[in-house]
Coordinates of C-alpha atoms in Angstrom, one line a residue:
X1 CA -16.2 33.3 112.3
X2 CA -19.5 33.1 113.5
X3 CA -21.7 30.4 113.9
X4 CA -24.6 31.3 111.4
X5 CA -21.8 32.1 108.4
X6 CA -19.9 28.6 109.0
X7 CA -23.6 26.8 108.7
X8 CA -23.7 28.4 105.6
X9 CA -20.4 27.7 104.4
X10 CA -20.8 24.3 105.2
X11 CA -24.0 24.2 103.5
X12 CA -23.1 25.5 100.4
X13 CA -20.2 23.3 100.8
X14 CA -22.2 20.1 101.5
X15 CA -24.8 21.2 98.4
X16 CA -21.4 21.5 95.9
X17 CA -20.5 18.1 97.1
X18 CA -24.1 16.6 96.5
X19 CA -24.4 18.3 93.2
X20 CA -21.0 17.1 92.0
X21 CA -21.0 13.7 93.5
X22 CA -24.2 13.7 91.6
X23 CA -23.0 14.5 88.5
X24 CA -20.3 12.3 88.7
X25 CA -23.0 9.1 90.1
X26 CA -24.7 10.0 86.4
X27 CA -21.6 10.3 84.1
X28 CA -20.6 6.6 85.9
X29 CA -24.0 5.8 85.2
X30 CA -23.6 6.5 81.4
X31 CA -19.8 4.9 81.3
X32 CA -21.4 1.9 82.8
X33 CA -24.3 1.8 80.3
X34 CA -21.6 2.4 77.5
X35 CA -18.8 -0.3 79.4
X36 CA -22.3 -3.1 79.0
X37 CA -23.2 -1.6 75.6
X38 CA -19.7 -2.5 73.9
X39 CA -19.6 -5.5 75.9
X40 CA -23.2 -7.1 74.5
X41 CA -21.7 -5.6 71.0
X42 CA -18.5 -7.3 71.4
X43 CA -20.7 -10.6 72.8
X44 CA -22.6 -10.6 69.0
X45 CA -19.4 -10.1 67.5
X46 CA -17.8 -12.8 69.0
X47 CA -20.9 -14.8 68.3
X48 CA -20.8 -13.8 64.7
X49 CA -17.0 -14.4 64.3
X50 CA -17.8 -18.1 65.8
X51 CA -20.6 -18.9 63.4
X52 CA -18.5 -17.5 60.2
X53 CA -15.9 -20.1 61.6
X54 CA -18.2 -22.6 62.1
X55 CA -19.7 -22.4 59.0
X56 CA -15.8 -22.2 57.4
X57 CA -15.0 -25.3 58.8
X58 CA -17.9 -27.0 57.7
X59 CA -17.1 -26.0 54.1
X60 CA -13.5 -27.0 54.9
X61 CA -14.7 -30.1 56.4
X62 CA -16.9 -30.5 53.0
X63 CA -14.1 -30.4 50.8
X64 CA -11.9 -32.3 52.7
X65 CA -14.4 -35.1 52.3
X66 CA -15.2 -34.7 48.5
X67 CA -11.5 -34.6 48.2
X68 CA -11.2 -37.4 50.0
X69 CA -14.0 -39.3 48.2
X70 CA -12.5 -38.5 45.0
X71 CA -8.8 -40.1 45.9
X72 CA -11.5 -42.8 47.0
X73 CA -12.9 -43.3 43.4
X74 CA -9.6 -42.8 42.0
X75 CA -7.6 -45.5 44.0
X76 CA -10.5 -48.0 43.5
X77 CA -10.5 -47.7 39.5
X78 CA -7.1 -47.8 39.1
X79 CA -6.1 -50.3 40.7
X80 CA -6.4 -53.8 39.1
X81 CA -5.6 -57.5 40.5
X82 CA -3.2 -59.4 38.3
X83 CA -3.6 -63.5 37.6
X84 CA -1.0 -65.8 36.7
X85 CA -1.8 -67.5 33.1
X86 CA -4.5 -69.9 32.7
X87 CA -5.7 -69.3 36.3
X88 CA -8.5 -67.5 38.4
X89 CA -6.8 -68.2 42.3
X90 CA -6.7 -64.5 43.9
X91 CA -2.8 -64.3 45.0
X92 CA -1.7 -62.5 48.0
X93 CA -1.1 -59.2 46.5
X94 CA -4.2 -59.4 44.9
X95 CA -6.0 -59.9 47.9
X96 CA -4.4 -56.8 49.7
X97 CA -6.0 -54.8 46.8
X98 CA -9.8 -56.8 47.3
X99 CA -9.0 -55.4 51.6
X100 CA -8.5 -52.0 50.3
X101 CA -11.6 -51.6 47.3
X102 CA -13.7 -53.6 50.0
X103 CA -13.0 -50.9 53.1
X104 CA -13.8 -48.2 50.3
X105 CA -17.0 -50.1 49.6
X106 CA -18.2 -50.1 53.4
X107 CA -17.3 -46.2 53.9
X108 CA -19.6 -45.5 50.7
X109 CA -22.7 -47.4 50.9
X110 CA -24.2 -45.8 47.8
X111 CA -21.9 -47.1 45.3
X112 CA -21.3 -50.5 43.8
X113 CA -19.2 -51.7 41.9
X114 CA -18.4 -53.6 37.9
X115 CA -15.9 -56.2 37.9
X116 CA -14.5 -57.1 34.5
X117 CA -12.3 -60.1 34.1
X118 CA -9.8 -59.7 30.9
X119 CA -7.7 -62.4 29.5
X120 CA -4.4 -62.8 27.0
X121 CA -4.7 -63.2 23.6
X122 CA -3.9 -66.7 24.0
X123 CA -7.0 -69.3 23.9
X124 CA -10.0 -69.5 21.9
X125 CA -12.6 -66.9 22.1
X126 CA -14.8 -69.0 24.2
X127 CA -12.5 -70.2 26.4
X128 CA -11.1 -66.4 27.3
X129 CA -14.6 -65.3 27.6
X130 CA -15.1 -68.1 30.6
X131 CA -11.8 -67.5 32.0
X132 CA -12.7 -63.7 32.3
X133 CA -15.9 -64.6 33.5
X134 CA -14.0 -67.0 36.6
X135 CA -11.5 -63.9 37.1
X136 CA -14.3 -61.3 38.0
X137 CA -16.4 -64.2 39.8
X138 CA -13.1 -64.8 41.8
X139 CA -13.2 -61.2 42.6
X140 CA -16.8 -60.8 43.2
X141 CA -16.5 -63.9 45.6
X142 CA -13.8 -62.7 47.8
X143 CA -15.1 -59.2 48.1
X144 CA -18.9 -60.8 49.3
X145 CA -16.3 -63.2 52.1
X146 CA -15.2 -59.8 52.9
X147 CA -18.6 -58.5 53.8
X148 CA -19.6 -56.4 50.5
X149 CA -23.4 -57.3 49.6
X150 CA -23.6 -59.2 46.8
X151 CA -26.4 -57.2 44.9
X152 CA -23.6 -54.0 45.2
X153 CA -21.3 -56.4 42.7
X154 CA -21.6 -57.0 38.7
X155 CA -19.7 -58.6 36.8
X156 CA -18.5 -58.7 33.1
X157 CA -16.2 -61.1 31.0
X158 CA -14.2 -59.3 27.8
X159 CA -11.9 -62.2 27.4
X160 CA -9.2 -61.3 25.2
X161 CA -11.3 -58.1 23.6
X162 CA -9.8 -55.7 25.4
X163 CA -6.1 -55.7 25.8
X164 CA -4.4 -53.3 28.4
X165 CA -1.3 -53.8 26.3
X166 CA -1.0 -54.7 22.9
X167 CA 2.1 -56.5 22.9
X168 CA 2.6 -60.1 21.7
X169 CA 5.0 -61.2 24.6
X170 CA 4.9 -62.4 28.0
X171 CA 4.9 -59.0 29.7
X172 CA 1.8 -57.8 27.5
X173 CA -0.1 -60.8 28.6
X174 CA 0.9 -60.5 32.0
X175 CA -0.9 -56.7 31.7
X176 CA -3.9 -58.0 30.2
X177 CA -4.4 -61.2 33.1
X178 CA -6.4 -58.6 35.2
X179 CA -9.7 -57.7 36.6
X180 CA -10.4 -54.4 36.9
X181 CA -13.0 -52.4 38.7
X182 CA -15.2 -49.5 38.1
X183 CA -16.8 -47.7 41.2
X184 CA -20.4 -46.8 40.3
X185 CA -23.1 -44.7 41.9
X186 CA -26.3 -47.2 41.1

């Protein structure tokens, strides 16, 4: 071959490489543009999927904390301290229960609470009426030496007005020796 024709082959060859090396420099430019584009999308996503969970696990965390508070309330209302006859000395059981309302009084600072003191049928009126009334004072007291504020504590005395049970026998008065609490949002 001569000289002028391979100049010109390997122009046209060096011109085919330039155009197609080209070509192929823009179609990586697009897949790059395209690789970020799905990325950022797949960024806002991920972004959006976290938030969604966030804002489930807040709701979650929500109800897990109203459930919570309820078995709080419930625990606290139901639960009554017992006193042996004729007598307004917390025992040792009782006193577990007075730990247990009093830690549920410190975690919620926006209720307080009503302690009524009941008594037995046995007595006169007056004299159940001022036995109920050193039942829920009894309470009242040991709840303030467990650091509860006294203005978060009322207390009531039904005597022998409202029986738990209405029995006539040592077991039914046993029932109705009590003080029991309500939890109340003030």
């Amino acid at each position: 071959m001569s000289k002028p024709w391979s100049r010109s082959l390997f122009a046209i060859t060096l011109i085919s490489v330039c155009f197609w090396g080209g070509c192929a420099g823009a179609g990586t430019q697009k897949r790059l543009e395209a690789t970020a584009s799905a990325v950022e999308q797949e960024h806002r996503s991920s972004a959006a999927l976290s938030a969604e969970k966030s804002l489930q696990q807040q709701l979650a965390e929500k109800h897990a904390s109203l459930a919570s508070l309820e078995y709080e309330i419930n625990t606290f209302n139901n639960q009554a301290i017992f006193f042996a006859y004729d007598s307004s000395d917390i025992a040792d059981e009782s006193a577990r229960i007075l730990r247990i309302k009093a830690d549920i009084l410190k975690r919620h600072p926006q209720y307080a609470t009503l302690i009524e003191g009941h008594c037995d049928e046995r007595g006169t009126i007056e004299y159940n009426l001022a036995l109920g009334d050193r039942r829920a004072r009894a309470a009242r007291d040991y709840l303030i030496d467990l650091g509860i504020e006294p203005e978060r504590i009322q207390t009531i005395s039904y005597g022998a007005e409202r029986p738990l049970d209405p029995g006539h026998n040592e077991e039914a008065w046993a029932k109705n020796r009590r003080a029991r609490f309500t939890l109340v949002k003030p």
